[in-house]
Amino acid sequence: MSLLFKGRAQGAERVGISPLQQLTMFFVSHIRQALASLGELWRNRAASMMTIAVLGLSITLPSTLYILLKNTERVSAGWDQASEITLFLHRSTQIGDIHQLQTRLGLWPEIEKVEHIDKSQAMDEFKQLSGFGDALNHLDDNPLPDVLLVTPTSKHTSPTAAGLLLDKLRKEREVEVGQLDIQWLERLHGLVGIAKELVSVIALLLFLAVVLIIGNTIRLNILNKRDEILVMKLVGATDAFIQRPFLYTGFWYGLLGGLLAWVTVALLLWWMSDSIAKVAQLYQTQFSLDGLQGDALLTMLGLSVFLGLAGSMISVHKHIRAIEPK
């Protein structure tokens, strides 16, 4: 259906039509225009596919970086929860005092779990791991102290909160030395923060590029149909009606570009899965990347559609209003 025919249909008078019929015709008109704009893309398959490919690849990069960042946060969250504060107790501390300290610390709101490692148990483990079992058997006394492993709650695993908890634990009279490797936690959180900012900047630039690409594509479509738009305005078609097919074109560009980005991200993750599995085996663990699923997929598709509509709206509001019959 040509734009001229649509304009004549819009400009025709509707006499004796009920509000329900008008509402039905309104939705039918939207569906017909949406399908007509999709057919227009199909008739210009080569140019449309090139534009969709550019949009899809532009959305693929920030989506892939987002997935990698989320998986990194998932792994680092496990590291944070596994981080422990090591308390070396005075060698003169009696076993009853150690149990009382363990019970007392377990009641602190900042602490999730307190584990006691007996000095004899620590010596047995050291003999097995060090390879000096025979030599250590000749020691007259066990030089190792009793140790408490304190696991903070998830709210107190940040470097600042863990450091404050360590200072508080060092004040206990049974504690001789308290240790926490805060430096690697600070580096981890710092790298994750930089990665978040980098992903945000890259995504913003690429999304701006998507809006400009769609806007320029819609502008060319408007210029190609300038004569039809002039005739439509002469027969009384409104700017809103004339703009609607171009807006649907932007919608289809955004939706198809988002679907292409989703497929591309899935292929990239599938291609990387073997390498990630090999690295996980080196650390004797199992790990797999979580892709775009559920809310993340809907968010990406919704964002790509929004970008398509934003680019088309900017273009049609500027160029269609500038086309006026003289």
mmCIF file of C-alpha atoms in Angstrom:
data_model
loop_
_atom_site.group_PDB
_atom_site.id
_atom_site.type_symbol
_atom_site.label_atom_id
_atom_site.label_comp_id
_atom_site.label_asym_id
_atom_site.label_seq_id
_atom_site.Cartn_x
_atom_site.Cartn_y
_atom_site.Cartn_z
ATOM 1 C CA MET A 1 0.000 0.000 0.000
ATOM 2 C CA SER A 2 1.547 3.313 -1.045
ATOM 3 C CA LEU A 3 1.778 6.359 1.185
ATOM 4 C CA LEU A 4 -0.563 8.226 -1.184
ATOM 5 C CA PHE A 5 -3.273 5.617 -0.760
ATOM 6 C CA LYS A 6 -2.856 5.747 3.004
ATOM 7 C CA GLY A 7 -3.150 9.509 2.988
ATOM 8 C CA ARG A 8 -6.389 9.396 1.004
ATOM 9 C CA ALA A 9 -7.804 6.802 3.358
ATOM 10 C CA GLN A 10 -6.845 8.928 6.337
ATOM 11 C CA GLY A 11 -8.302 12.036 4.826
ATOM 12 C CA ALA A 12 -11.639 10.457 3.945
ATOM 13 C CA GLU A 13 -14.559 11.483 6.127
ATOM 14 C CA ARG A 14 -16.023 8.935 8.485
ATOM 15 C CA VAL A 15 -19.720 9.442 8.859
ATOM 16 C CA GLY A 16 -21.819 7.330 11.207
ATOM 17 C CA ILE A 17 -18.947 5.295 12.643
ATOM 18 C CA SER A 18 -19.159 4.299 16.316
ATOM 19 C CA PRO A 19 -16.256 4.901 18.732
ATOM 20 C CA LEU A 20 -15.640 1.130 18.932
ATOM 21 C CA GLN A 21 -15.388 0.938 15.141
ATOM 22 C CA GLN A 22 -13.052 3.925 15.104
ATOM 23 C CA LEU A 23 -10.851 2.268 17.735
ATOM 24 C CA THR A 24 -10.819 -0.977 15.761
ATOM 25 C CA MET A 25 -9.941 0.847 12.547
ATOM 26 C CA PHE A 26 -7.200 2.700 14.416
ATOM 27 C CA PHE A 27 -5.511 -0.549 15.502
ATOM 28 C CA VAL A 28 -6.075 -2.130 12.083
ATOM 29 C CA SER A 29 -4.437 0.888 10.474
ATOM 30 C CA HIS A 30 -1.430 0.564 12.797
ATOM 31 C CA ILE A 31 -1.068 -3.147 12.021
ATOM 32 C CA ARG A 32 -1.316 -2.545 8.280
ATOM 33 C CA GLN A 33 1.280 0.202 8.415
ATOM 34 C CA ALA A 34 3.605 -1.936 10.553
ATOM 35 C CA LEU A 35 3.344 -4.822 8.084
ATOM 36 C CA ALA A 36 3.726 -2.439 5.151
ATOM 37 C CA SER A 37 6.944 -1.013 6.637
ATOM 38 C CA LEU A 38 8.233 -4.569 7.192
ATOM 39 C CA GLY A 39 7.414 -5.362 3.565
ATOM 40 C CA GLU A 40 9.314 -2.257 2.509
ATOM 41 C CA LEU A 41 12.373 -3.586 4.325
ATOM 42 C CA TRP A 42 11.953 -6.954 2.589
ATOM 43 C CA ARG A 43 11.738 -5.328 -0.846
ATOM 44 C CA ASN A 44 15.056 -3.592 -0.139
ATOM 45 C CA ARG A 45 16.692 -6.618 1.431
ATOM 46 C CA ALA A 46 20.319 -5.771 0.643
ATOM 47 C CA ALA A 47 20.266 -2.261 2.118
ATOM 48 C CA SER A 48 18.082 -3.344 5.039
ATOM 49 C CA MET A 49 20.316 -6.269 5.969
ATOM 50 C CA MET A 50 23.400 -4.053 5.892
ATOM 51 C CA THR A 51 21.761 -1.572 8.246
ATOM 52 C CA ILE A 52 20.504 -4.339 10.555
ATOM 53 C CA ALA A 53 23.972 -5.938 10.566
ATOM 54 C CA VAL A 54 25.601 -2.660 11.596
ATOM 55 C CA LEU A 55 23.029 -2.174 14.360
ATOM 56 C CA GLY A 56 23.352 -5.760 15.568
ATOM 57 C CA LEU A 57 27.145 -5.636 15.729
ATOM 58 C CA SER A 58 27.024 -2.261 17.478
ATOM 59 C CA ILE A 59 24.794 -3.730 20.178
ATOM 60 C CA THR A 60 26.808 -6.965 20.345
ATOM 61 C CA LEU A 61 29.947 -5.368 21.783
ATOM 62 C CA PRO A 62 28.405 -3.735 24.892
ATOM 63 C CA SER A 63 26.181 -6.789 25.395
ATOM 64 C CA THR A 64 29.195 -9.113 25.361
ATOM 65 C CA LEU A 65 31.130 -6.857 27.725
ATOM 66 C CA TYR A 66 28.090 -6.735 30.003
ATOM 67 C CA ILE A 67 27.919 -10.538 30.111
ATOM 68 C CA LEU A 68 31.628 -10.833 30.875
ATOM 69 C CA LEU A 69 31.296 -8.224 33.615
ATOM 70 C CA LYS A 70 28.299 -9.957 35.192
ATOM 71 C CA ASN A 71 30.092 -13.301 35.143
ATOM 72 C CA THR A 72 33.164 -11.676 36.673
ATOM 73 C CA GLU A 73 30.991 -10.251 39.436
ATOM 74 C CA ARG A 74 29.459 -13.684 39.954
ATOM 75 C CA VAL A 75 32.884 -15.245 40.377
ATOM 76 C CA SER A 76 34.234 -12.392 42.502
ATOM 77 C CA ALA A 77 31.176 -12.585 44.727
ATOM 78 C CA GLY A 78 32.154 -16.138 45.500
ATOM 79 C CA TRP A 79 35.692 -14.977 46.259
ATOM 80 C CA ASP A 80 34.416 -12.258 48.579
ATOM 81 C CA GLN A 81 32.259 -14.707 50.498
ATOM 82 C CA ALA A 82 35.172 -17.127 50.700
ATOM 83 C CA SER A 83 37.548 -14.444 52.037
ATOM 84 C CA GLU A 84 38.416 -15.106 55.656
ATOM 85 C CA ILE A 85 40.089 -13.313 58.490
ATOM 86 C CA THR A 86 42.747 -15.448 60.137
ATOM 87 C CA LEU A 87 43.190 -14.983 63.882
ATOM 88 C CA PHE A 88 46.324 -16.497 65.448
ATOM 89 C CA LEU A 89 45.731 -16.944 69.172
ATOM 90 C CA HIS A 90 48.220 -16.757 71.990
ATOM 91 C CA ARG A 91 49.839 -20.121 72.585
ATOM 92 C CA SER A 92 48.935 -19.901 76.264
ATOM 93 C CA THR A 93 45.193 -19.679 75.500
ATOM 94 C CA GLN A 94 43.304 -22.581 76.998
ATOM 95 C CA ILE A 95 40.874 -24.663 74.957
ATOM 96 C CA GLY A 96 37.943 -23.496 77.074
ATOM 97 C CA ASP A 97 38.779 -19.847 76.408
ATOM 98 C CA ILE A 98 39.085 -20.622 72.700
ATOM 99 C CA HIS A 99 35.607 -22.143 72.623
ATOM 100 C CA GLN A 100 34.188 -19.182 74.513
ATOM 101 C CA LEU A 101 35.833 -16.786 72.056
ATOM 102 C CA GLN A 102 34.482 -18.801 69.127
ATOM 103 C CA THR A 103 30.965 -18.700 70.578
ATOM 104 C CA ARG A 104 31.223 -14.989 71.362
ATOM 105 C CA LEU A 105 32.440 -14.044 67.914
ATOM 106 C CA GLY A 106 29.742 -16.165 66.285
ATOM 107 C CA LEU A 107 27.143 -13.827 67.832
ATOM 108 C CA TRP A 108 28.569 -10.734 66.147
ATOM 109 C CA PRO A 109 26.293 -9.404 63.374
ATOM 110 C CA GLU A 110 29.291 -8.835 61.091
ATOM 111 C CA ILE A 111 30.386 -12.483 61.240
ATOM 112 C CA GLU A 112 28.765 -15.355 59.394
ATOM 113 C CA LYS A 113 30.902 -18.254 60.620
ATOM 114 C CA VAL A 114 33.828 -18.925 62.963
ATOM 115 C CA GLU A 115 35.891 -22.082 62.496
ATOM 116 C CA HIS A 116 38.472 -23.341 64.973
ATOM 117 C CA ILE A 117 41.618 -25.045 63.679
ATOM 118 C CA ASP A 118 43.356 -26.860 66.519
ATOM 119 C CA LYS A 119 47.128 -26.504 66.579
ATOM 120 C CA SER A 120 47.568 -30.289 66.457
ATOM 121 C CA GLN A 121 45.293 -30.434 63.410
ATOM 122 C CA ALA A 122 47.284 -27.600 61.826
ATOM 123 C CA MET A 123 50.513 -29.486 62.458
ATOM 124 C CA ASP A 124 49.122 -32.649 60.818
ATOM 125 C CA GLU A 125 48.083 -30.673 57.742
ATOM 126 C CA PHE A 126 51.469 -28.955 57.618
ATOM 127 C CA LYS A 127 53.242 -32.317 57.757
ATOM 128 C CA GLN A 128 51.206 -33.593 54.821
ATOM 129 C CA LEU A 129 51.600 -30.489 52.673
ATOM 130 C CA SER A 130 55.212 -29.594 53.441
ATOM 131 C CA GLY A 131 56.787 -33.011 52.935
ATOM 132 C CA PHE A 132 58.831 -32.643 56.125
ATOM 133 C CA GLY A 133 56.752 -35.045 58.153
ATOM 134 C CA ASP A 134 59.686 -37.117 59.475
ATOM 135 C CA ALA A 135 61.713 -34.085 60.439
ATOM 136 C CA LEU A 136 58.769 -32.434 62.211
ATOM 137 C CA ASN A 137 58.226 -35.569 64.302
ATOM 138 C CA HIS A 138 61.453 -34.772 66.170
ATOM 139 C CA LEU A 139 60.124 -31.474 67.503
ATOM 140 C CA ASP A 140 59.719 -31.394 71.268
ATOM 141 C CA ASP A 141 56.772 -29.017 71.137
ATOM 142 C CA ASN A 142 54.189 -27.894 68.603
ATOM 143 C CA PRO A 143 55.224 -24.372 67.542
ATOM 144 C CA LEU A 144 51.914 -23.630 65.805
ATOM 145 C CA PRO A 145 49.182 -21.688 67.627
ATOM 146 C CA ASP A 146 45.441 -22.323 67.574
ATOM 147 C CA VAL A 147 43.720 -20.486 64.734
ATOM 148 C CA LEU A 148 40.236 -19.098 64.238
ATOM 149 C CA LEU A 149 39.003 -18.580 60.673
ATOM 150 C CA VAL A 150 36.395 -15.817 60.656
ATOM 151 C CA THR A 151 34.090 -15.542 57.618
ATOM 152 C CA PRO A 152 32.367 -12.116 57.379
ATOM 153 C CA THR A 153 28.792 -11.763 56.206
ATOM 154 C CA SER A 154 28.123 -10.695 52.627
ATOM 155 C CA LYS A 155 27.604 -7.087 53.781
ATOM 156 C CA HIS A 156 31.068 -6.964 55.345
ATOM 157 C CA THR A 157 33.230 -8.460 52.594
ATOM 158 C CA SER A 158 34.163 -5.137 51.016
ATOM 159 C CA PRO A 159 37.713 -3.954 51.711
ATOM 160 C CA THR A 160 36.587 -1.143 54.008
ATOM 161 C CA ALA A 161 34.143 -3.236 56.046
ATOM 162 C CA ALA A 162 36.565 -6.184 56.281
ATOM 163 C CA GLY A 163 39.329 -3.881 57.476
ATOM 164 C CA LEU A 164 37.119 -2.421 60.204
ATOM 165 C CA LEU A 165 36.123 -5.909 61.317
ATOM 166 C CA LEU A 166 39.772 -6.961 61.450
ATOM 167 C CA ASP A 167 40.651 -3.985 63.657
ATOM 168 C CA LYS A 168 37.800 -4.903 65.970
ATOM 169 C CA LEU A 169 38.892 -8.545 66.185
ATOM 170 C CA ARG A 170 42.486 -7.631 66.990
ATOM 171 C CA LYS A 171 41.312 -6.016 70.215
ATOM 172 C CA GLU A 172 40.243 -9.389 71.653
ATOM 173 C CA ARG A 173 42.645 -10.402 74.422
ATOM 174 C CA GLU A 174 43.075 -13.964 73.101
ATOM 175 C CA VAL A 175 44.171 -12.750 69.650
ATOM 176 C CA GLU A 176 47.886 -12.348 69.050
ATOM 177 C CA VAL A 177 47.876 -11.678 65.272
ATOM 178 C CA GLY A 178 45.054 -11.024 62.836
ATOM 179 C CA GLN A 179 45.557 -11.175 59.092
ATOM 180 C CA LEU A 180 43.478 -10.247 56.074
ATOM 181 C CA ASP A 181 44.794 -9.698 52.578
ATOM 182 C CA ILE A 182 42.871 -6.507 51.932
ATOM 183 C CA GLN A 183 45.079 -5.447 49.057
ATOM 184 C CA TRP A 184 43.809 -8.052 46.610
ATOM 185 C CA LEU A 185 40.209 -7.215 47.578
ATOM 186 C CA GLU A 186 40.826 -3.529 46.894
ATOM 187 C CA ARG A 187 42.422 -4.344 43.553
ATOM 188 C CA LEU A 188 39.536 -6.628 42.632
ATOM 189 C CA HIS A 189 36.870 -4.043 43.460
ATOM 190 C CA GLY A 190 38.911 -1.360 41.700
ATOM 191 C CA LEU A 191 39.201 -3.391 38.501
ATOM 192 C CA VAL A 192 35.501 -4.244 38.546
ATOM 193 C CA GLY A 193 34.656 -0.553 39.024
ATOM 194 C CA ILE A 194 36.862 0.456 36.086
ATOM 195 C CA ALA A 195 35.296 -2.270 33.959
ATOM 196 C CA LYS A 196 31.801 -0.996 34.790
ATOM 197 C CA GLU A 197 32.694 2.553 33.779
ATOM 198 C CA LEU A 198 34.379 1.340 30.600
ATOM 199 C CA VAL A 199 31.353 -0.734 29.606
ATOM 200 C CA SER A 200 29.055 2.225 30.301
ATOM 201 C CA VAL A 201 31.132 4.599 28.145
ATOM 202 C CA ILE A 202 31.443 2.124 25.265
ATOM 203 C CA ALA A 203 27.733 1.322 25.424
ATOM 204 C CA LEU A 204 26.808 5.019 25.426
ATOM 205 C CA LEU A 205 28.978 5.746 22.387
ATOM 206 C CA LEU A 206 27.739 2.736 20.431
ATOM 207 C CA PHE A 207 24.102 3.429 21.303
ATOM 208 C CA LEU A 208 24.563 7.001 20.106
ATOM 209 C CA ALA A 209 26.020 5.598 16.873
ATOM 210 C CA VAL A 210 22.945 3.352 16.500
ATOM 211 C CA VAL A 211 20.613 6.325 16.872
ATOM 212 C CA LEU A 212 22.567 8.302 14.268
ATOM 213 C CA ILE A 213 22.662 5.394 11.817
ATOM 214 C CA ILE A 214 18.927 4.791 12.058
ATOM 215 C CA GLY A 215 18.213 8.506 11.885
ATOM 216 C CA ASN A 216 20.253 8.874 8.720
ATOM 217 C CA THR A 217 18.640 5.787 7.145
ATOM 218 C CA ILE A 218 15.150 7.121 7.873
ATOM 219 C CA ARG A 219 16.175 10.539 6.515
ATOM 220 C CA LEU A 220 17.158 8.956 3.204
ATOM 221 C CA ASN A 221 13.825 7.112 3.081
ATOM 222 C CA ILE A 222 11.976 10.379 3.665
ATOM 223 C CA LEU A 223 13.891 12.155 0.912
ATOM 224 C CA ASN A 224 13.201 9.308 -1.496
ATOM 225 C CA LYS A 225 9.447 9.671 -0.833
ATOM 226 C CA ARG A 226 9.355 13.438 -0.796
ATOM 227 C CA ASP A 227 6.912 13.688 -3.713
ATOM 228 C CA GLU A 228 4.490 11.209 -2.120
ATOM 229 C CA ILE A 229 4.625 13.113 1.168
ATOM 230 C CA LEU A 230 3.849 16.373 -0.630
ATOM 231 C CA VAL A 231 0.779 14.838 -2.323
ATOM 232 C CA MET A 232 -0.392 13.331 0.979
ATOM 233 C CA LYS A 233 -0.230 16.715 2.674
ATOM 234 C CA LEU A 234 -2.154 18.272 -0.225
ATOM 235 C CA VAL A 235 -5.039 15.817 0.299
ATOM 236 C CA GLY A 236 -5.105 16.514 4.055
ATOM 237 C CA ALA A 237 -2.975 13.803 5.660
ATOM 238 C CA THR A 238 -1.616 14.785 9.069
ATOM 239 C CA ASP A 239 2.058 14.745 9.988
ATOM 240 C CA ALA A 240 1.375 12.034 12.586
ATOM 241 C CA PHE A 241 -0.094 9.712 9.973
ATOM 242 C CA ILE A 242 2.736 10.363 7.526
ATOM 243 C CA GLN A 243 5.363 9.769 10.220
ATOM 244 C CA ARG A 244 3.901 6.466 11.410
ATOM 245 C CA PRO A 245 5.355 4.164 8.689
ATOM 246 C CA PHE A 246 8.823 5.610 9.225
ATOM 247 C CA LEU A 247 8.513 5.100 12.981
ATOM 248 C CA TYR A 248 7.577 1.461 12.394
ATOM 249 C CA THR A 249 10.623 1.159 10.154
ATOM 250 C CA GLY A 250 12.794 2.309 13.039
ATOM 251 C CA PHE A 251 10.999 -0.178 15.289
ATOM 252 C CA TRP A 252 11.781 -3.067 12.934
ATOM 253 C CA TYR A 253 15.396 -1.955 12.588
ATOM 254 C CA GLY A 254 15.786 -1.938 16.359
ATOM 255 C CA LEU A 255 14.026 -5.261 16.935
ATOM 256 C CA LEU A 256 15.847 -7.134 14.165
ATOM 257 C CA GLY A 257 19.157 -5.595 15.185
ATOM 258 C CA GLY A 258 18.589 -6.709 18.775
ATOM 259 C CA LEU A 259 17.753 -10.259 17.679
ATOM 260 C CA LEU A 260 20.895 -10.345 15.541
ATOM 261 C CA ALA A 261 22.944 -9.132 18.526
ATOM 262 C CA TRP A 262 21.439 -11.862 20.701
ATOM 263 C CA VAL A 263 22.340 -14.566 18.180
ATOM 264 C CA THR A 264 25.847 -13.145 17.765
ATOM 265 C CA VAL A 265 26.433 -13.053 21.525
ATOM 266 C CA ALA A 266 25.231 -16.654 21.836
ATOM 267 C CA LEU A 267 27.650 -17.724 19.088
ATOM 268 C CA LEU A 268 30.524 -15.876 20.761
ATOM 269 C CA LEU A 269 29.835 -17.538 24.104
ATOM 270 C CA TRP A 270 29.593 -20.939 22.416
ATOM 271 C CA TRP A 271 32.909 -20.310 20.677
ATOM 272 C CA MET A 272 34.557 -19.304 23.979
ATOM 273 C CA SER A 273 33.087 -22.163 26.024
ATOM 274 C CA ASP A 274 35.897 -24.646 25.258
ATOM 275 C CA SER A 275 38.626 -22.191 26.239
ATOM 276 C CA ILE A 276 36.827 -21.292 29.447
ATOM 277 C CA ALA A 277 36.348 -24.968 30.299
ATOM 278 C CA LYS A 278 40.084 -25.605 29.857
ATOM 279 C CA VAL A 279 40.967 -22.713 32.166
ATOM 280 C CA ALA A 280 38.461 -23.945 34.745
ATOM 281 C CA GLN A 281 40.052 -27.404 34.669
ATOM 282 C CA LEU A 282 43.423 -25.875 35.510
ATOM 283 C CA TYR A 283 41.881 -24.521 38.708
ATOM 284 C CA GLN A 284 40.013 -27.795 39.320
ATOM 285 C CA THR A 285 36.635 -26.156 39.178
ATOM 286 C CA GLN A 286 33.620 -25.937 36.907
ATOM 287 C CA PHE A 287 32.584 -22.646 35.394
ATOM 288 C CA SER A 288 30.420 -21.629 32.458
ATOM 289 C CA LEU A 289 29.402 -18.247 31.134
ATOM 290 C CA ASP A 290 25.808 -17.187 31.666
ATOM 291 C CA GLY A 291 24.411 -15.667 28.482
ATOM 292 C CA LEU A 292 21.566 -13.261 27.786
ATOM 293 C CA GLN A 293 18.516 -14.917 29.249
ATOM 294 C CA GLY A 294 15.256 -13.845 30.796
ATOM 295 C CA ASP A 295 15.244 -10.236 31.978
ATOM 296 C CA ALA A 296 18.646 -9.485 30.433
ATOM 297 C CA LEU A 297 17.436 -10.569 26.991
ATOM 298 C CA LEU A 298 14.205 -8.589 27.279
ATOM 299 C CA THR A 299 16.163 -5.555 28.447
ATOM 300 C CA MET A 300 18.518 -5.757 25.467
ATOM 301 C CA LEU A 301 15.659 -6.154 22.990
ATOM 302 C CA GLY A 302 13.712 -3.335 24.621
ATOM 303 C CA LEU A 303 16.772 -1.082 24.520
ATOM 304 C CA SER A 304 17.455 -1.862 20.863
ATOM 305 C CA VAL A 305 13.813 -1.118 19.964
ATOM 306 C CA PHE A 306 14.010 2.133 21.935
ATOM 307 C CA LEU A 307 17.135 3.151 20.055
ATOM 308 C CA GLY A 308 15.445 2.375 16.743
ATOM 309 C CA LEU A 309 12.404 4.444 17.640
ATOM 310 C CA ALA A 310 14.557 7.276 19.000
ATOM 311 C CA GLY A 311 16.557 7.517 15.782
ATOM 312 C CA SER A 312 13.468 7.426 13.600
ATOM 313 C CA MET A 313 11.583 9.970 15.744
ATOM 314 C CA ILE A 314 14.441 12.463 15.578
ATOM 315 C CA SER A 315 14.585 12.137 11.819
ATOM 316 C CA VAL A 316 10.869 12.253 11.023
ATOM 317 C CA HIS A 317 10.112 15.182 13.299
ATOM 318 C CA LYS A 318 12.839 17.194 11.649
ATOM 319 C CA HIS A 319 12.463 16.310 7.982
ATOM 320 C CA ILE A 320 8.748 15.602 7.485
ATOM 321 C CA ARG A 321 7.757 18.925 9.013
ATOM 322 C CA ALA A 322 10.180 20.621 6.626
ATOM 323 C CA ILE A 323 8.343 19.177 3.609
ATOM 324 C CA GLU A 324 5.443 21.502 2.908
ATOM 325 C CA PRO A 325 3.566 22.099 -0.373
ATOM 326 C CA LYS A 326 4.046 25.568 -1.818
#
